[in-house]
Short mmCIF file of C-alpha atoms and ligand atoms in Angstrom, two decimals:
data_model
loop_
_atom_site.label_atom_id
_atom_site.label_comp_id
_atom_site.label_asym_id
_atom_site.label_seq_id
_atom_site.Cartn_x
_atom_site.Cartn_y
_atom_site.Cartn_z
CA MET A 28 73.16 41.80 -81.87
CA ALA A 29 73.98 44.58 -84.63
CA ASN A 30 71.80 47.53 -83.89
CA GLU A 31 70.28 46.18 -80.24
CA GLY A 32 69.79 50.15 -79.54
CA GLN A 33 67.49 50.49 -82.24
CA ARG A 34 65.78 47.41 -81.90
CA GLN A 35 64.85 47.83 -78.25
CA TYR A 36 63.98 51.79 -79.11
CA PHE A 37 61.33 50.44 -82.10
CA ALA A 38 60.33 47.90 -79.88
CA ASN A 39 59.64 49.31 -77.08
CA ALA A 40 55.36 48.87 -76.48
CA MET A 41 55.04 52.74 -75.47
CA ARG A 42 56.20 53.88 -78.74
CA THR A 43 54.69 51.39 -81.36
CA LYS A 44 51.64 52.20 -79.26
CA ARG A 45 51.64 56.05 -79.86
CA TRP A 46 53.26 55.20 -83.22
CA PRO A 47 49.63 54.98 -85.28
CA THR A 48 49.19 58.50 -83.70
CA ARG A 49 52.92 59.58 -85.71
CA GLU A 50 51.93 58.05 -89.26
CA PRO A 51 49.67 60.78 -90.31
CA PHE A 52 52.80 62.59 -90.67
CA THR A 53 55.38 60.31 -92.05
CA ALA A 54 52.35 59.18 -94.16
CA LEU A 55 53.07 62.66 -96.52
CA ALA A 56 56.34 61.07 -97.62
CA ILE A 57 54.10 58.17 -99.87
CA ALA A 58 53.40 60.04 -102.44
CA PRO A 59 56.63 62.13 -103.02
CA LEU A 60 58.05 58.59 -102.52
CA LEU A 61 56.21 56.81 -104.94
CA GLU A 62 57.06 59.64 -107.71
CA VAL A 63 60.61 59.10 -107.57
CA ALA A 64 60.90 55.69 -107.17
CA LYS A 65 58.41 55.21 -110.68
CA LEU A 66 57.75 52.14 -109.86
CA ARG A 67 55.77 50.10 -112.48
CA PRO A 68 52.84 46.86 -112.07
CA GLY A 69 54.84 43.79 -112.20
CA VAL A 70 57.40 44.25 -110.34
CA ALA A 71 59.18 42.97 -107.21
CA VAL A 72 59.64 45.50 -104.52
CA LEU A 73 61.73 45.13 -101.03
CA ASP A 74 59.94 47.70 -97.87
CA ILE A 75 63.11 48.48 -95.70
CA GLY A 76 62.08 49.74 -92.07
CA CYS A 77 57.94 49.09 -93.23
CA GLY A 78 57.16 49.75 -89.70
CA GLY A 79 52.86 49.89 -89.66
CA GLY A 80 52.81 49.63 -93.12
CA GLN A 81 51.49 51.67 -94.70
CA ALA A 82 53.61 53.07 -97.92
CA THR A 83 54.65 49.04 -97.91
CA LYS A 84 50.57 48.75 -98.67
CA ALA A 85 51.05 51.93 -101.26
CA VAL A 86 53.71 50.56 -103.62
CA ALA A 87 51.13 46.92 -103.54
CA SER A 88 48.44 49.01 -104.91
CA VAL A 89 51.42 50.69 -107.82
CA VAL A 90 52.86 46.84 -108.39
CA GLY A 91 49.53 45.11 -108.85
CA SER A 92 48.51 41.63 -108.36
CA THR A 93 51.06 40.87 -111.04
CA GLY A 94 53.36 42.37 -108.76
CA ARG A 95 54.84 41.77 -105.18
CA VAL A 96 56.08 43.98 -101.46
CA VAL A 97 57.99 42.46 -99.28
CA GLY A 98 57.76 44.86 -95.86
CA ALA A 99 60.89 44.19 -93.75
CA ASP A 100 61.06 45.72 -89.84
CA ILE A 101 63.72 44.65 -87.03
CA SER A 102 60.67 45.02 -84.99
CA GLU A 103 58.27 42.60 -83.81
CA ALA A 104 55.91 45.09 -82.55
CA MET A 105 55.60 47.52 -85.66
CA LEU A 106 55.09 44.10 -88.23
CA GLU A 107 52.21 43.11 -85.58
CA LEU A 108 50.81 46.56 -86.92
CA ALA A 109 51.37 46.08 -89.92
CA GLY A 110 49.69 42.33 -89.88
CA SER A 111 46.60 43.61 -88.27
CA ARG A 112 46.07 45.83 -91.20
CA LEU A 113 46.14 43.24 -93.92
CA GLU A 114 42.95 42.70 -95.77
CA PRO A 115 42.12 39.58 -97.58
CA THR A 116 42.72 41.09 -100.88
CA ASP A 117 46.23 42.00 -100.05
CA ASN A 118 48.14 39.04 -101.28
CA ASN A 119 50.54 40.42 -102.63
CA ILE A 120 52.06 41.87 -99.44
CA SER A 121 54.54 39.80 -96.78
CA PHE A 122 56.28 41.34 -94.27
CA VAL A 123 59.36 39.45 -93.08
CA LEU A 124 61.14 39.99 -89.49
CA ALA A 125 64.74 41.05 -90.38
CA ASP A 126 67.61 43.56 -89.70
CA ALA A 127 68.42 45.59 -93.07
CA GLN A 128 71.76 45.68 -91.75
CA THR A 129 72.88 41.86 -91.47
CA ASP A 130 70.40 40.13 -92.98
CA ALA A 131 69.02 37.68 -96.26
CA ILE A 132 65.32 39.07 -96.77
CA PRO A 133 63.75 36.94 -98.19
CA GLY A 134 61.93 37.21 -102.07
CA ALA A 135 65.33 38.48 -103.29
CA PRO A 136 66.60 39.20 -106.10
CA PHE A 137 64.21 42.82 -106.40
CA ASP A 138 63.73 44.86 -108.87
CA ALA A 139 63.82 48.56 -106.21
CA ILE A 140 63.60 48.70 -103.18
CA VAL A 141 61.88 51.83 -100.91
CA SER A 142 62.00 53.05 -97.70
CA GLN A 143 60.16 55.81 -96.00
CA PHE A 144 62.08 56.98 -92.75
CA GLY A 145 63.74 53.81 -92.83
CA LEU A 146 67.52 54.08 -93.29
CA MET A 147 68.63 56.65 -91.04
CA PHE A 148 68.90 53.52 -88.02
CA PHE A 149 72.33 51.64 -88.89
CA GLU A 150 74.53 50.83 -87.03
CA ASP A 151 77.16 50.39 -89.65
CA PRO A 152 75.08 52.20 -92.75
CA VAL A 153 77.62 51.46 -95.08
CA ALA A 154 78.04 47.58 -94.86
CA ALA A 155 73.32 47.40 -94.45
CA PHE A 156 73.69 49.45 -97.98
CA THR A 157 75.91 47.20 -99.27
CA ASN A 158 73.56 44.53 -97.67
CA LEU A 159 70.85 45.92 -99.62
CA ARG A 160 72.37 46.58 -102.45
CA ALA A 161 72.37 42.63 -102.83
CA HIS A 162 69.11 42.09 -102.37
CA LEU A 163 68.59 44.13 -105.81
CA LYS A 164 68.74 43.16 -109.30
CA ALA A 165 71.80 44.63 -112.22
CA GLY A 166 69.59 48.44 -112.25
CA GLY A 167 67.33 47.81 -110.05
CA ALA A 168 67.31 51.13 -107.55
CA LEU A 169 66.87 51.48 -104.06
CA THR A 170 64.76 55.23 -102.61
CA GLY A 171 64.97 56.74 -100.11
CA ALA A 172 62.74 59.19 -98.05
CA VAL A 173 64.65 61.05 -95.51
CA TRP A 174 64.08 64.27 -92.55
CA GLN A 175 66.15 67.08 -93.75
CA GLY A 176 67.76 69.06 -90.94
CA MET A 177 66.11 69.01 -87.30
CA GLU A 178 66.05 72.95 -87.41
CA LYS A 179 63.62 73.09 -90.52
CA ASN A 180 61.33 70.35 -88.75
CA LEU A 181 59.16 71.22 -85.98
CA SER A 182 57.49 67.93 -86.17
CA PHE A 183 60.50 66.64 -83.64
CA MET A 184 59.91 69.20 -80.78
CA ALA A 185 60.80 66.79 -78.45
CA HIS A 186 64.29 66.44 -80.14
CA ARG A 187 64.74 69.62 -80.46
CA LEU A 188 64.60 70.50 -77.02
CA SER A 189 66.74 67.50 -76.14
CA ALA A 190 69.15 68.65 -78.23
CA ARG A 191 69.28 71.98 -77.23
CA GLY A 192 70.63 70.87 -73.42
CA PHE A 193 67.10 70.15 -71.52
CA GLN A 194 67.64 66.85 -70.57
CA ARG A 195 71.13 64.85 -69.03
CA GLU A 196 73.23 63.26 -71.46
CA MET A 197 71.98 60.46 -73.22
CA PRO A 198 73.84 57.43 -74.05
CA LYS A 199 75.15 57.24 -77.44
CA GLN A 200 73.92 53.81 -79.70
CA GLY A 201 76.55 53.01 -81.86
CA PRO A 202 79.54 54.49 -83.66
CA VAL A 203 77.57 56.98 -86.23
CA PRO A 204 74.94 59.25 -86.02
CA GLN A 205 71.61 56.75 -86.01
CA GLY A 206 68.31 58.74 -85.44
CA PRO A 207 65.96 60.52 -87.51
CA PHE A 208 67.97 63.01 -88.71
CA ALA A 209 70.84 60.53 -89.22
CA PHE A 210 71.24 61.83 -93.18
CA ALA A 211 70.22 65.06 -93.05
CA HIS A 212 73.41 65.97 -95.22
CA GLN A 213 73.36 64.52 -98.45
CA ASP A 214 76.84 64.77 -98.95
CA TYR A 215 77.50 62.16 -96.02
CA VAL A 216 74.48 59.93 -97.91
CA ASN A 217 76.17 60.09 -100.84
CA GLY A 218 79.26 58.84 -99.67
CA LEU A 219 77.46 56.01 -97.33
CA LEU A 220 75.60 54.89 -100.84
CA VAL A 221 78.46 55.08 -103.33
CA ALA A 222 81.33 53.26 -100.78
CA ALA A 223 78.25 50.47 -100.42
CA GLY A 224 78.68 50.20 -104.59
CA PHE A 225 75.30 52.34 -105.53
CA SER A 226 76.03 54.93 -108.00
CA GLN A 227 75.94 59.04 -107.28
CA PRO A 228 72.35 59.32 -105.27
CA LYS A 229 70.18 61.99 -107.52
CA TRP A 230 67.94 64.56 -104.50
CA VAL A 231 64.25 65.85 -104.89
CA LEU A 232 63.48 68.32 -101.84
CA HIS A 233 59.89 68.02 -100.50
CA THR A 234 57.33 70.16 -98.16
CA ALA A 235 54.20 68.96 -97.20
CA VAL A 236 52.33 70.79 -94.56
CA ARG A 237 49.87 68.40 -91.88
CA PRO A 238 47.13 70.60 -89.82
CA CYS A 239 47.45 69.52 -86.06
CA ALA A 240 46.62 70.25 -82.73
CA LEU A 241 48.74 71.07 -80.27
CA GLU A 242 49.51 68.38 -78.36
CA ASP A 243 49.33 66.11 -81.51
CA LEU A 244 53.23 67.73 -81.60
CA VAL A 245 53.89 68.10 -77.64
CA THR A 246 52.72 67.33 -74.78
CA VAL A 247 54.65 67.18 -71.25
CA GLN A 248 54.52 63.58 -71.17
CA MET A 249 56.11 63.30 -74.54
CA LEU A 250 58.94 65.93 -72.93
CA LEU A 251 59.79 63.49 -70.50
CA ASP A 252 59.60 60.79 -72.38
CA ALA A 253 62.03 62.43 -75.07
CA GLY A 254 64.70 62.57 -71.40
CA ILE A 255 63.78 66.07 -70.32
CA ASP A 256 64.32 66.24 -66.72
CA GLN A 257 60.84 66.38 -64.43
CA ASP A 258 62.04 70.06 -62.98
CA ARG A 259 62.90 71.71 -66.68
CA VAL A 260 59.74 69.96 -68.57
CA GLU A 261 57.74 72.89 -67.50
CA GLU A 262 60.27 75.48 -69.50
CA ALA A 263 60.90 73.19 -72.23
CA TYR A 264 56.92 72.93 -72.43
CA ALA A 265 56.67 76.91 -72.93
CA ILE A 266 59.51 77.23 -75.28
CA ALA A 267 57.41 74.25 -77.85
CA VAL A 268 54.23 76.50 -77.29
CA ASP A 269 56.58 79.73 -77.98
CA GLU A 270 57.98 78.25 -81.29
CA LEU A 271 54.88 76.36 -82.50
CA GLY A 272 53.51 80.03 -82.57
CA ALA A 273 54.65 80.75 -85.70
CA VAL A 274 52.92 78.13 -87.82
CA THR A 275 49.70 78.41 -85.52
CA GLY A 276 46.81 79.95 -86.96
CA ASN A 277 43.88 81.79 -84.65
CA ASP A 278 41.96 78.78 -84.83
CA GLY A 279 44.40 76.90 -83.19
CA VAL A 280 45.35 74.56 -85.71
CA VAL A 281 48.95 74.55 -86.51
CA GLN A 282 50.62 73.96 -89.88
CA CYS A 283 53.29 72.10 -89.36
CA PRO A 284 55.87 72.22 -92.21
CA LEU A 285 57.93 68.51 -92.47
CA GLU A 286 60.95 69.26 -94.79
CA ILE A 287 61.40 65.89 -96.52
CA GLN A 288 64.27 64.45 -98.71
CA ILE A 289 63.63 62.09 -101.22
CA PHE A 290 66.83 60.25 -102.80
CA THR A 291 67.77 57.79 -105.69
CA CYS A 292 70.66 55.71 -106.50
CA VAL A 293 71.24 52.27 -108.70
CA ALA A 294 72.89 49.12 -108.08
CA PRO A 295 75.30 48.63 -111.50
C1 SAM B 329 60.70 56.09 -88.20
S1 SAM B 329 59.72 54.49 -88.31
C2 SAM B 329 59.08 54.38 -89.80
C3 SAM B 329 58.14 53.17 -89.83
C4 SAM B 329 57.59 53.52 -91.42
N1 SAM B 329 58.57 53.56 -93.00
C5 SAM B 329 56.90 55.18 -91.29
O1 SAM B 329 57.41 55.60 -92.50
O2 SAM B 329 55.84 55.12 -90.92
C6 SAM B 329 61.78 53.75 -88.78
C7 SAM B 329 61.37 52.20 -88.87
O3 SAM B 329 62.62 51.43 -88.79
C8 SAM B 329 62.67 50.21 -88.47
N2 SAM B 329 64.35 49.67 -88.23
C9 SAM B 329 65.41 50.53 -87.89
N3 SAM B 329 66.13 50.13 -88.23
C10 SAM B 329 66.09 48.92 -88.81
C11 SAM B 329 67.08 47.53 -89.33
N4 SAM B 329 67.79 47.40 -88.74
N5 SAM B 329 66.25 46.68 -90.13
C12 SAM B 329 64.90 46.96 -90.48
N6 SAM B 329 64.60 47.36 -90.40
C13 SAM B 329 64.58 49.16 -89.30
C14 SAM B 329 61.92 50.55 -87.57
O4 SAM B 329 61.40 49.54 -86.62
C15 SAM B 329 61.22 51.40 -87.69
O5 SAM B 329 59.67 50.24 -87.81
#
């Protein structure tokens, strides 16, 4: 089965339980994503990698009762979280368990596809984007929020330290880079999208700042969960605290910068 590594990663109970503490960071992409997507009331939208459904709900409020939105995700645990947040008035929203790379998602054709940090995890991104394009009406747009480089995103402190050699070698998953920073390079993403039949994407950069506590960004347990060895975890933690010092005020609040980028491209 495709994308088995990512399916297990996002099904992991520890990760999904912790996901609501992560959403205040990802949700900062909702406003700029919607600004670029320019959705209108009455349209049908597919939200890929919808996770806990916060962006899906924001889309639903834009498209209104004459429109509809389908949130699709590969993780049952994430969809349970999304479903638990539905209110009786949310009758223009549905959630579907699907692998966006391989599956036909019910409700097609859509006027638009959006994704908030849900596109960087495909084993075969060209196959995935080709599949997504087939879910769009002619002229429909795919708009995705992805992260800029890891070096700019302090909120991924555990990833940053792992990448600096603080962990045993992790098994590679799939033939291409997968993970939060897989789409940091615009030229790489443009190539994938054009190969899948989309128009050349346009990009917008967006910086957000999330005030938060140090322990929202790094704890010893988070570093251990990220694969950092027990015997080096204190050293890694000290480096993380030092790096975050540059954006920590006298009040102890970390003003965490989030460097996001949003692309949009059209299906012919
Ligand atoms: C970083 S989370 C983002 C969740 C949510 N959009 C947000 O911003 O809070 C990525 C999501 O993509 C989903 N995902 C990963 N691979 C997928 C695939 N092949 N098909 C559908 N969803 C996938 C994961 O299960 C996860 O919920």
